[in-house]
Every structure is written in C-alpha cells, then in structure tokens.
CSV table of C-alpha atoms in Angstrom, one decimal:
chain,number,residue,atom,x,y,z
A,84,MET,CA,-0.1,-0.1,-0.1
A,85,SER,CA,1.5,3.5,-0.8
A,86,LYS,CA,1.9,6.0,1.7
A,87,THR,CA,1.5,9.0,-0.7
A,88,ILE,CA,-1.7,10.5,0.2
A,89,ALA,CA,-4.3,10.3,-2.5
A,90,PRO,CA,-6.1,13.3,-4.0
A,91,ILE,CA,-9.4,11.7,-4.0
A,92,ILE,CA,-9.7,12.4,-0.4
A,93,ILE,CA,-10.7,16.2,-1.7
A,94,ASP,CA,-13.4,14.8,-4.0
A,95,GLN,CA,-14.6,12.7,-0.7
A,96,ILE,CA,-14.8,15.5,1.3
A,97,ASP,CA,-16.5,17.7,-0.2
A,98,ALA,CA,-19.1,15.1,-1.7
A,99,LEU,CA,-19.9,14.1,2.0
A,100,LEU,CA,-20.3,17.4,3.6
A,101,THR,CA,-22.3,18.9,0.8
A,102,ASP,CA,-25.4,20.2,2.4
A,103,GLU,CA,-24.3,19.9,6.2
A,104,PRO,CA,-23.5,23.2,7.5
A,105,HIS,CA,-22.8,21.9,11.4
A,106,PRO,CA,-19.2,22.6,11.8
A,107,ILE,CA,-18.7,19.8,14.5
A,108,ALA,CA,-20.4,17.2,12.2
A,109,ASN,CA,-18.3,18.2,9.5
A,110,LEU,CA,-14.6,18.5,11.5
A,111,ALA,CA,-16.1,14.9,12.8
A,112,ASN,CA,-16.3,13.4,9.4
A,113,ALA,CA,-13.1,14.8,8.1
A,114,ALA,CA,-11.2,13.4,10.9
A,115,ALA,CA,-13.0,10.0,10.2
A,116,LEU,CA,-12.5,10.4,6.4
A,117,LEU,CA,-8.6,11.1,7.1
A,118,TYR,CA,-8.1,8.3,9.7
A,119,SER,CA,-9.7,5.5,7.6
A,120,GLU,CA,-8.3,6.7,4.0
A,121,ILE,CA,-4.5,7.4,5.1
A,122,SER,CA,-2.2,4.7,5.7
A,123,ASP,CA,0.5,4.7,8.8
A,124,LEU,CA,-1.4,7.3,10.8
A,125,ASN,CA,-1.8,7.2,14.6
A,126,TRP,CA,-4.2,10.2,14.9
A,127,ALA,CA,-5.8,12.5,13.0
A,128,GLY,CA,-8.0,15.5,13.9
A,129,PHE,CA,-9.0,18.9,14.8
A,130,TYR,CA,-8.2,21.3,17.6
A,131,LEU,CA,-10.4,24.4,18.3
A,132,TYR,CA,-8.7,28.1,18.9
A,133,ASP,CA,-10.4,29.8,22.1
A,134,ASP,CA,-9.3,33.6,21.6
A,135,ASN,CA,-10.2,34.1,25.3
A,136,ALA,CA,-7.8,31.5,26.8
A,137,ASP,CA,-5.5,32.0,23.5
A,138,GLU,CA,-5.4,27.9,23.5
A,139,LEU,CA,-6.4,25.5,21.4
A,140,ILE,CA,-9.2,23.3,22.6
A,141,LEU,CA,-9.3,19.3,21.5
A,142,GLY,CA,-11.9,19.0,18.9
A,143,PRO,CA,-13.3,15.6,16.6
A,144,PHE,CA,-10.3,13.4,16.4
A,145,GLN,CA,-9.7,9.6,15.9
A,146,GLY,CA,-7.1,8.1,17.4
A,147,LYS,CA,-5.9,7.7,21.2
A,148,VAL,CA,-6.7,10.0,23.7
A,149,ALA,CA,-5.2,13.4,23.3
A,150,CYS,CA,-4.2,16.3,25.2
A,151,MET,CA,-7.0,18.9,25.8
A,152,HIS,CA,-5.3,22.2,26.0
A,153,ILE,CA,-2.4,23.5,24.1
A,154,GLN,CA,-1.4,27.0,24.4
A,155,ASN,CA,-0.9,29.4,21.5
A,156,GLY,CA,2.7,29.2,20.1
A,157,ARG,CA,3.7,25.9,22.2
A,158,GLY,CA,4.6,22.1,20.2
A,159,VAL,CA,3.6,21.7,16.8
A,160,CYS,CA,0.0,22.5,16.7
A,161,GLY,CA,0.5,25.8,18.9
A,162,THR,CA,3.8,26.7,16.8
A,163,ALA,CA,1.6,26.4,13.6
A,164,LEU,CA,-1.4,28.6,15.1
A,165,LYS,CA,0.7,31.4,15.9
A,166,GLN,CA,2.5,31.2,12.6
A,167,GLN,CA,-0.5,30.8,10.8
A,168,SER,CA,1.1,28.4,8.5
A,169,THR,CA,1.5,24.4,7.9
A,170,LEU,CA,4.0,22.7,9.8
A,171,ARG,CA,5.5,19.3,8.3
A,172,VAL,CA,8.0,17.7,11.0
A,173,ALA,CA,9.9,14.6,9.7
A,174,ASN,CA,11.0,13.6,13.5
A,175,VAL,CA,8.7,15.4,16.3
A,176,HIS,CA,11.2,14.7,18.7
A,177,GLU,CA,13.6,16.9,17.5
A,178,PHE,CA,10.7,19.7,17.5
A,179,PRO,CA,11.5,22.1,20.2
A,180,GLY,CA,8.9,22.1,22.9
A,181,HIS,CA,6.7,18.9,21.1
A,182,ILE,CA,4.2,18.0,23.3
A,183,ALA,CA,4.0,14.2,23.5
A,184,CYS,CA,0.3,13.5,23.6
A,185,ASP,CA,1.1,10.3,22.3
A,186,SER,CA,4.8,8.9,22.7
A,187,ALA,CA,4.1,6.4,19.5
A,188,SER,CA,4.0,9.7,17.3
A,189,ASN,CA,7.1,10.5,15.7
A,190,SER,CA,5.9,12.6,12.8
A,191,GLU,CA,3.3,15.2,12.1
A,192,ILE,CA,1.3,17.7,9.9
A,193,VAL,CA,-0.3,20.8,11.2
A,194,ILE,CA,-2.5,22.9,8.9
A,195,PRO,CA,-4.0,26.0,10.3
A,196,LEU,CA,-7.9,26.6,9.9
A,197,MET,CA,-8.4,30.2,8.9
A,198,VAL,CA,-11.6,32.1,8.6
A,199,GLU,CA,-11.3,35.6,7.3
A,200,LYS,CA,-7.9,35.5,7.7
A,201,GLN,CA,-8.5,34.7,11.7
A,202,PRO,CA,-7.3,31.6,13.1
A,203,ILE,CA,-10.1,29.0,14.0
A,204,GLY,CA,-8.0,25.8,15.0
A,205,VAL,CA,-5.9,23.4,13.2
A,206,LEU,CA,-5.9,19.9,11.5
A,207,ASP,CA,-3.2,17.4,13.2
A,208,ILE,CA,-2.2,14.7,11.8
A,209,ASP,CA,0.5,12.2,13.4
A,210,SER,CA,2.4,9.2,12.4
A,211,PRO,CA,4.1,6.4,14.3
A,212,SER,CA,6.8,6.4,11.2
A,213,LEU,CA,9.6,8.9,11.0
A,214,ASN,CA,9.2,11.0,7.7
A,215,ARG,CA,5.6,10.0,7.2
A,216,PHE,CA,4.6,13.4,5.1
A,217,SER,CA,5.7,14.4,1.8
A,218,ALA,CA,5.7,17.9,0.3
A,219,THR,CA,3.1,15.9,-1.8
A,220,ASP,CA,1.0,15.0,0.8
A,221,GLU,CA,1.1,18.5,2.4
A,222,GLN,CA,-0.1,19.9,-0.7
A,223,VAL,CA,-2.9,17.4,-1.2
A,224,LEU,CA,-4.0,18.3,2.6
A,225,ASN,CA,-3.7,22.0,2.2
A,226,ASP,CA,-6.4,21.6,-0.3
A,227,PHE,CA,-8.2,19.0,1.9
A,228,VAL,CA,-8.5,22.1,4.4
A,229,ALA,CA,-9.6,24.6,1.9
A,230,THR,CA,-12.2,22.3,1.0
A,231,LEU,CA,-13.3,21.5,4.2
A,232,MET,CA,-13.8,25.4,5.2
A,233,LYS,CA,-16.3,25.6,2.3
A,234,HIS,CA,-18.6,23.4,4.4
A,235,ILE,CA,-18.0,25.2,7.5
A,236,ASP,CA,-20.7,27.4,8.9
A,237,LYS,CA,-18.5,30.0,10.3
A,238,SER,CA,-21.0,31.8,12.2
A,239,VAL,CA,-21.6,28.3,14.4
A,240,LEU,CA,-18.2,27.6,14.8
A,241,ARG,CA,-17.8,31.5,15.9
A,242,ALA,CA,-20.2,30.7,18.5
A,243,LEU,CA,-18.7,27.4,19.8
A,244,ASN,CA,-15.6,29.6,20.5
C-alpha cells in the first residue's frame, strides 16, 4: 500500500459534506475520513482555537486520547497556529517544545484553519513513522482543508469559541 496521500480525499470530503453546514459534524466526519483513508497514522483530528484563553481545545478526532489544551505557540500545533502556516515535521522528537500526547507519534503535519484571516483551529495528523509526510502530501492536505472550510458554517463555529 502506497503511503502517498491520494488527492481523491479532496473529492470525498466535498461529497461527504455537501448540504451539511454544522461544523462539529463536518469536522468529525473529516477526521474519520482522514483516519480511515490515509495509511500509517495514529491520530487525525482538530483542535479549535479559544481566543479568550489563547489556546487550542481538543475537537473531533480519531485515535488515542489526546491533550485537551495546547497554548498558542507551544508544540507543533500551537506553533502552526501562531505562525498561521502549515508545519510538516519529519521527527517530532527534534521539534523544540514538542508536546508528546502519544509517545508513539514520530512525525506530524499541522494545518491552520482560517476564517477571514483569523485562526479558528488546526488540523493535526500524527504518524508512528519518521518522515511520514511528503511535500505532495502537504499540498493534498492543504487542498483538503480549503475544501473542508467551504463546508463550515463559520457563524456556528465562532459561536462555539
């Protein structure tokens, strides 16, 4: 089985979420789709940004139990949020300030979720393999997030923060 993430997941998320505006339902199905369709993962899910506390709060995910609060700027997720850019980390144990929610995770990719240039959370995907995610995977996942965000009712999501 190839480890490259197939671009078909972009069409799959678009079809899956058509006519469903609720953000939590959509994020839950997005996490399940990623976890079931991408090989060699041990966690896929979302953290939602609480701007009052300036931290990420655990959202819908698939995998083992996870950290519930991540401060803005801490770990891979908090750093991606603060920088408002995708972070692809080949070896999380070499990332300064890495937060080990699951000691089995060795590589990670985190993509910020933005609404009108404001962060609302991150997509976080972990793998037990080192250097799991390629530049091609990063592009596919960035496109996945862009498609996902077209299906999110932003007013409902803001109300949840």
